[in-house]
């Protein structure tokens, strides 16, 4: 079942000049999109003394557009490129790592600092192999694999359309067989085939939290309900990785395990679904491109009572609406499966311990009711890389003026922008202007990510900052030397205002964090 927004975006009008959009459609567009987007699509603006009539795209038309921007502007590069690359591995460049860190910091702040009931953790990537035995991953963390007998492609059986090889169209495929997604390695200087040395790179961060449940409970003296959050790398030997950073073999997860009393799990689950949906909007992802997807019973993981995915419209170019969406995060009710399975006490019908290897019992004693039980777990689990992709796609916009020149503007939420302000000298051959611009940049540096740039004419410099999503450009000109004021240009409106240098830090901080300024 699907719900949420997912409105049609009247895509076919996106590339029409404003003058060709009829008044009725213009009215519909005005009602469909939020204020920011309507303004971006239909406004006739005077931008720094030039009247520009423009239309724009309101998010990326496809992932390929982002791949190209990402490489051009230093967000994401294909990994190991000088050696021919490594399938589906990507490196984050100077802009990419800033955005990536902003996503993680925003999640951590929201999840840990702004609440009273969550602790943080950073567990090992390589855990004792038994963790993955009792979690069920050794047995069940498989994808059904088929081979195409005609072109030898290896494919996921559950992703085939009409039972055909997507490579060559053949239906001459092998029977599906399970393929375990965990990467194996060996610890210590032992033989490659020594089973005692076999370990896995973790395929999810969650298990590191479960095995530390008692440690966190005892050291933080928490009472239910409470959660433990972790951000870290996970690894899956995906059969068919692809679509840029959407599905890779190495990726990063932001997971939180929220422990509740059995019986309180369903309410807590719904609250986390709603909260996560709002969090994506709070970092600038439009609800037009988000929806909730209720996993049907047959799709549920072995531990889950109910799972709801938040999906993003990663593939807007696909004709059929249903095929435009894919998972951004999952929010699962994992019941008491994990704490029980890692505990030494539970027994089968014959009184045999289900886990003879564990040395601890991960149950909880409720002082009020004097009862001991295994807490239920609600798990919001998001991918950092997929969030970065959704944020980039959603922020992408194009603006074409009446001369037919198209500009890319990355309308990132201020908190996501890699650079908050660029200080630009209007004349780079005037030492006084350059000196003043550099001094202003240095004074802003402790407060926000600021850069100085004089590597082009002012138009080019603005265009470059628009493309990487810098919310504000500060220009130092001849007049600045006399009136100690600078021009502050807004990325989204291209409007400019004159601000005294002494007021600049407060002026910019108020614009970048309006909520903090209002306090
Ligand atoms: N602990 C639960 C868990 O790992 P999941 O749905 O398999 O659940 C959670 O993963 C999130 O991690 C996904 O919603 C997705 O954002 C991200 N993710 C999973 N596999 C990925 C991959 N191969 N590449 C990039 N991100 C991935």
PDB file of N, CA and C and ligand atoms in Angstrom, residues 141 203-206 236 238 245-253 255 257 303 309 327-330 334 379 381-386, ligand 1:
ATOM      1  N   UNK A 141      20.438 -13.731   4.711  1.00  0.00           N
ATOM      2  CA  UNK A 141      20.691 -12.440   4.055  1.00  0.00           C
ATOM      3  C   UNK A 141      21.123 -12.683   2.608  1.00  0.00           C
ATOM      4  N   UNK A 203      26.777  -5.937   7.332  1.00  0.00           N
ATOM      5  CA  UNK A 203      25.846  -5.502   6.278  1.00  0.00           C
ATOM      6  C   UNK A 203      24.807  -4.515   6.805  1.00  0.00           C
ATOM      7  N   UNK A 204      24.780  -4.293   8.125  1.00  0.00           N
ATOM      8  CA  UNK A 204      23.916  -3.261   8.719  1.00  0.00           C
ATOM      9  C   UNK A 204      24.575  -2.842  10.026  1.00  0.00           C
ATOM     10  N   UNK A 205      24.315  -1.596  10.464  1.00  0.00           N
ATOM     11  CA  UNK A 205      24.926  -1.139  11.719  1.00  0.00           C
ATOM     12  C   UNK A 205      24.124  -1.627  12.923  1.00  0.00           C
ATOM     13  N   UNK A 206      22.890  -2.061  12.671  1.00  0.00           N
ATOM     14  CA  UNK A 206      21.948  -2.380  13.747  1.00  0.00           C
ATOM     15  C   UNK A 206      22.475  -3.404  14.757  1.00  0.00           C
ATOM     16  N   UNK A 236      27.530  -4.539   1.422  1.00  0.00           N
ATOM     17  CA  UNK A 236      26.718  -5.632   0.867  1.00  0.00           C
ATOM     18  C   UNK A 236      27.222  -5.934  -0.533  1.00  0.00           C
ATOM     19  N   UNK A 238      26.187  -6.526  -3.364  1.00  0.00           N
ATOM     20  CA  UNK A 238      24.969  -6.465  -4.177  1.00  0.00           C
ATOM     21  C   UNK A 238      25.169  -7.148  -5.526  1.00  0.00           C
ATOM     22  N   UNK A 245      24.891   6.604  -6.788  1.00  0.00           N
ATOM     23  CA  UNK A 245      25.101   6.268  -5.379  1.00  0.00           C
ATOM     24  C   UNK A 245      23.858   5.659  -4.736  1.00  0.00           C
ATOM     25  N   UNK A 246      22.851   5.313  -5.566  1.00  0.00           N
ATOM     26  CA  UNK A 246      21.627   4.738  -5.013  1.00  0.00           C
ATOM     27  C   UNK A 246      21.896   3.354  -4.416  1.00  0.00           C
ATOM     28  N   UNK A 247      22.556   2.487  -5.178  1.00  0.00           N
ATOM     29  CA  UNK A 247      22.848   1.145  -4.669  1.00  0.00           C
ATOM     30  C   UNK A 247      24.325   0.849  -4.929  1.00  0.00           C
ATOM     31  N   UNK A 248      25.079   0.798  -3.835  1.00  0.00           N
ATOM     32  CA  UNK A 248      26.510   0.531  -3.949  1.00  0.00           C
ATOM     33  C   UNK A 248      26.859  -0.610  -2.991  1.00  0.00           C
ATOM     34  N   UNK A 249      28.079  -1.120  -3.112  1.00  0.00           N
ATOM     35  CA  UNK A 249      28.460  -2.246  -2.243  1.00  0.00           C
ATOM     36  C   UNK A 249      29.000  -1.755  -0.899  1.00  0.00           C
ATOM     37  N   UNK A 250      29.499  -0.549  -0.894  1.00  0.00           N
ATOM     38  CA  UNK A 250      29.938   0.103   0.340  1.00  0.00           C
ATOM     39  C   UNK A 250      29.073   1.336   0.484  1.00  0.00           C
ATOM     40  N   UNK A 251      28.428   1.491   1.626  1.00  0.00           N
ATOM     41  CA  UNK A 251      27.561   2.654   1.813  1.00  0.00           C
ATOM     42  C   UNK A 251      27.489   2.964   3.304  1.00  0.00           C
ATOM     43  N   UNK A 252      26.800   4.030   3.629  1.00  0.00           N
ATOM     44  CA  UNK A 252      26.729   4.406   5.044  1.00  0.00           C
ATOM     45  C   UNK A 252      25.275   4.468   5.488  1.00  0.00           C
ATOM     46  N   UNK A 253      25.049   3.998   6.717  1.00  0.00           N
ATOM     47  CA  UNK A 253      23.685   3.987   7.242  1.00  0.00           C
ATOM     48  C   UNK A 253      23.564   4.893   8.464  1.00  0.00           C
ATOM     49  N   UNK A 255      21.190   4.639  11.571  1.00  0.00           N
ATOM     50  CA  UNK A 255      20.181   3.746  12.156  1.00  0.00           C
ATOM     51  C   UNK A 255      19.978   4.083  13.630  1.00  0.00           C
ATOM     52  N   UNK A 257      17.898   2.284  17.062  1.00  0.00           N
ATOM     53  CA  UNK A 257      17.067   1.211  17.615  1.00  0.00           C
ATOM     54  C   UNK A 257      16.378   1.781  18.845  1.00  0.00           C
ATOM     55  N   UNK A 303      12.523 -10.765  10.827  1.00  0.00           N
ATOM     56  CA  UNK A 303      12.354 -10.234  12.188  1.00  0.00           C
ATOM     57  C   UNK A 303      11.190  -9.263  12.303  1.00  0.00           C
ATOM     58  N   UNK A 309       8.315   1.813   4.380  1.00  0.00           N
ATOM     59  CA  UNK A 309       9.441   2.487   3.736  1.00  0.00           C
ATOM     60  C   UNK A 309       9.043   3.920   3.405  1.00  0.00           C
ATOM     61  N   UNK A 327      13.166   2.951  -2.483  1.00  0.00           N
ATOM     62  CA  UNK A 327      13.344   3.131  -1.033  1.00  0.00           C
ATOM     63  C   UNK A 327      14.435   4.142  -0.677  1.00  0.00           C
ATOM     64  N   UNK A 328      14.070   5.038   0.232  1.00  0.00           N
ATOM     65  CA  UNK A 328      15.024   5.985   0.790  1.00  0.00           C
ATOM     66  C   UNK A 328      15.397   5.530   2.197  1.00  0.00           C
ATOM     67  N   UNK A 329      14.396   5.097   2.939  1.00  0.00           N
ATOM     68  CA  UNK A 329      14.655   4.525   4.263  1.00  0.00           C
ATOM     69  C   UNK A 329      13.557   3.541   4.634  1.00  0.00           C
ATOM     70  N   UNK A 330      13.836   2.706   5.623  1.00  0.00           N
ATOM     71  CA  UNK A 330      12.829   1.766   6.118  1.00  0.00           C
ATOM     72  C   UNK A 330      12.635   2.007   7.609  1.00  0.00           C
ATOM     73  N   UNK A 334      10.815  -4.408  14.751  1.00  0.00           N
ATOM     74  CA  UNK A 334      11.605  -5.656  14.751  1.00  0.00           C
ATOM     75  C   UNK A 334      11.200  -6.572  15.898  1.00  0.00           C
ATOM     76  N   UNK A 379      12.889   0.482  14.527  1.00  0.00           N
ATOM     77  CA  UNK A 379      14.147   0.820  13.859  1.00  0.00           C
ATOM     78  C   UNK A 379      13.951   1.737  12.649  1.00  0.00           C
ATOM     79  N   UNK A 381      15.809   3.291   9.742  1.00  0.00           N
ATOM     80  CA  UNK A 381      17.115   3.022   9.117  1.00  0.00           C
ATOM     81  C   UNK A 381      17.180   3.709   7.759  1.00  0.00           C
ATOM     82  N   UNK A 382      18.082   4.711   7.670  1.00  0.00           N
ATOM     83  CA  UNK A 382      18.203   5.453   6.407  1.00  0.00           C
ATOM     84  C   UNK A 382      19.616   5.329   5.859  1.00  0.00           C
ATOM     85  N   UNK A 383      19.756   5.478   4.557  1.00  0.00           N
ATOM     86  CA  UNK A 383      21.075   5.479   3.937  1.00  0.00           C
ATOM     87  C   UNK A 383      21.552   6.917   3.769  1.00  0.00           C
ATOM     88  N   UNK A 384      22.819   7.170   4.141  1.00  0.00           N
ATOM     89  CA  UNK A 384      23.363   8.525   3.962  1.00  0.00           C
ATOM     90  C   UNK A 384      23.443   8.831   2.464  1.00  0.00           C
ATOM     91  N   UNK A 385      23.966   7.874   1.693  1.00  0.00           N
ATOM     92  CA  UNK A 385      24.206   8.104   0.264  1.00  0.00           C
ATOM     93  C   UNK A 385      22.899   8.356  -0.480  1.00  0.00           C
ATOM     94  N   UNK A 386      21.871   7.565  -0.153  1.00  0.00           N
ATOM     95  CA  UNK A 386      20.581   7.783  -0.822  1.00  0.00           C
ATOM     96  C   UNK A 386      19.980   9.112  -0.414  1.00  0.00           C
TER      97      UNK A 386
HETATM   98  N1  LIG B   1      18.937  -2.484   9.724  1.00  0.00           N
HETATM   99  C1  LIG B   1      17.924  -2.468   8.733  1.00  0.00           C
HETATM  100  C2  LIG B   1      18.434  -2.273   7.390  1.00  0.00           C
HETATM  101  O1  LIG B   1      19.633  -2.318   7.143  1.00  0.00           O
HETATM  102  P1  LIG B   1      17.701  -1.837   4.932  1.00  0.00           P
HETATM  103  O2  LIG B   1      16.353  -1.431   4.390  1.00  0.00           O
HETATM  104  O3  LIG B   1      18.326  -3.034   4.346  1.00  0.00           O
HETATM  105  O4  LIG B   1      17.461  -2.010   6.486  1.00  0.00           O
HETATM  106  C3  LIG B   1      18.373   0.642   5.355  1.00  0.00           C
HETATM  107  O5  LIG B   1      18.697  -0.621   4.819  1.00  0.00           O
HETATM  108  C4  LIG B   1      18.737   1.739   4.372  1.00  0.00           C
HETATM  109  O6  LIG B   1      20.109   1.622   4.003  1.00  0.00           O
HETATM  110  C5  LIG B   1      17.976   1.670   3.044  1.00  0.00           C
HETATM  111  O7  LIG B   1      16.706   2.272   3.144  1.00  0.00           O
HETATM  112  C6  LIG B   1      18.898   2.446   2.126  1.00  0.00           C
HETATM  113  O8  LIG B   1      18.707   3.839   2.289  1.00  0.00           O
HETATM  114  C7  LIG B   1      20.273   2.083   2.670  1.00  0.00           C
HETATM  115  N2  LIG B   1      20.865   1.016   1.830  1.00  0.00           N
HETATM  116  C8  LIG B   1      20.652  -0.310   1.910  1.00  0.00           C
HETATM  117  N3  LIG B   1      21.379  -0.970   0.986  1.00  0.00           N
HETATM  118  C9  LIG B   1      22.061  -0.037   0.289  1.00  0.00           C
HETATM  119  C10 LIG B   1      22.991  -0.071  -0.797  1.00  0.00           C
HETATM  120  N4  LIG B   1      23.389  -1.206  -1.329  1.00  0.00           N
HETATM  121  N5  LIG B   1      23.482   1.098  -1.268  1.00  0.00           N
HETATM  122  C11 LIG B   1      23.115   2.285  -0.708  1.00  0.00           C
HETATM  123  N6  LIG B   1      22.259   2.375   0.322  1.00  0.00           N
HETATM  124  C12 LIG B   1      21.727   1.243   0.830  1.00  0.00           C
END
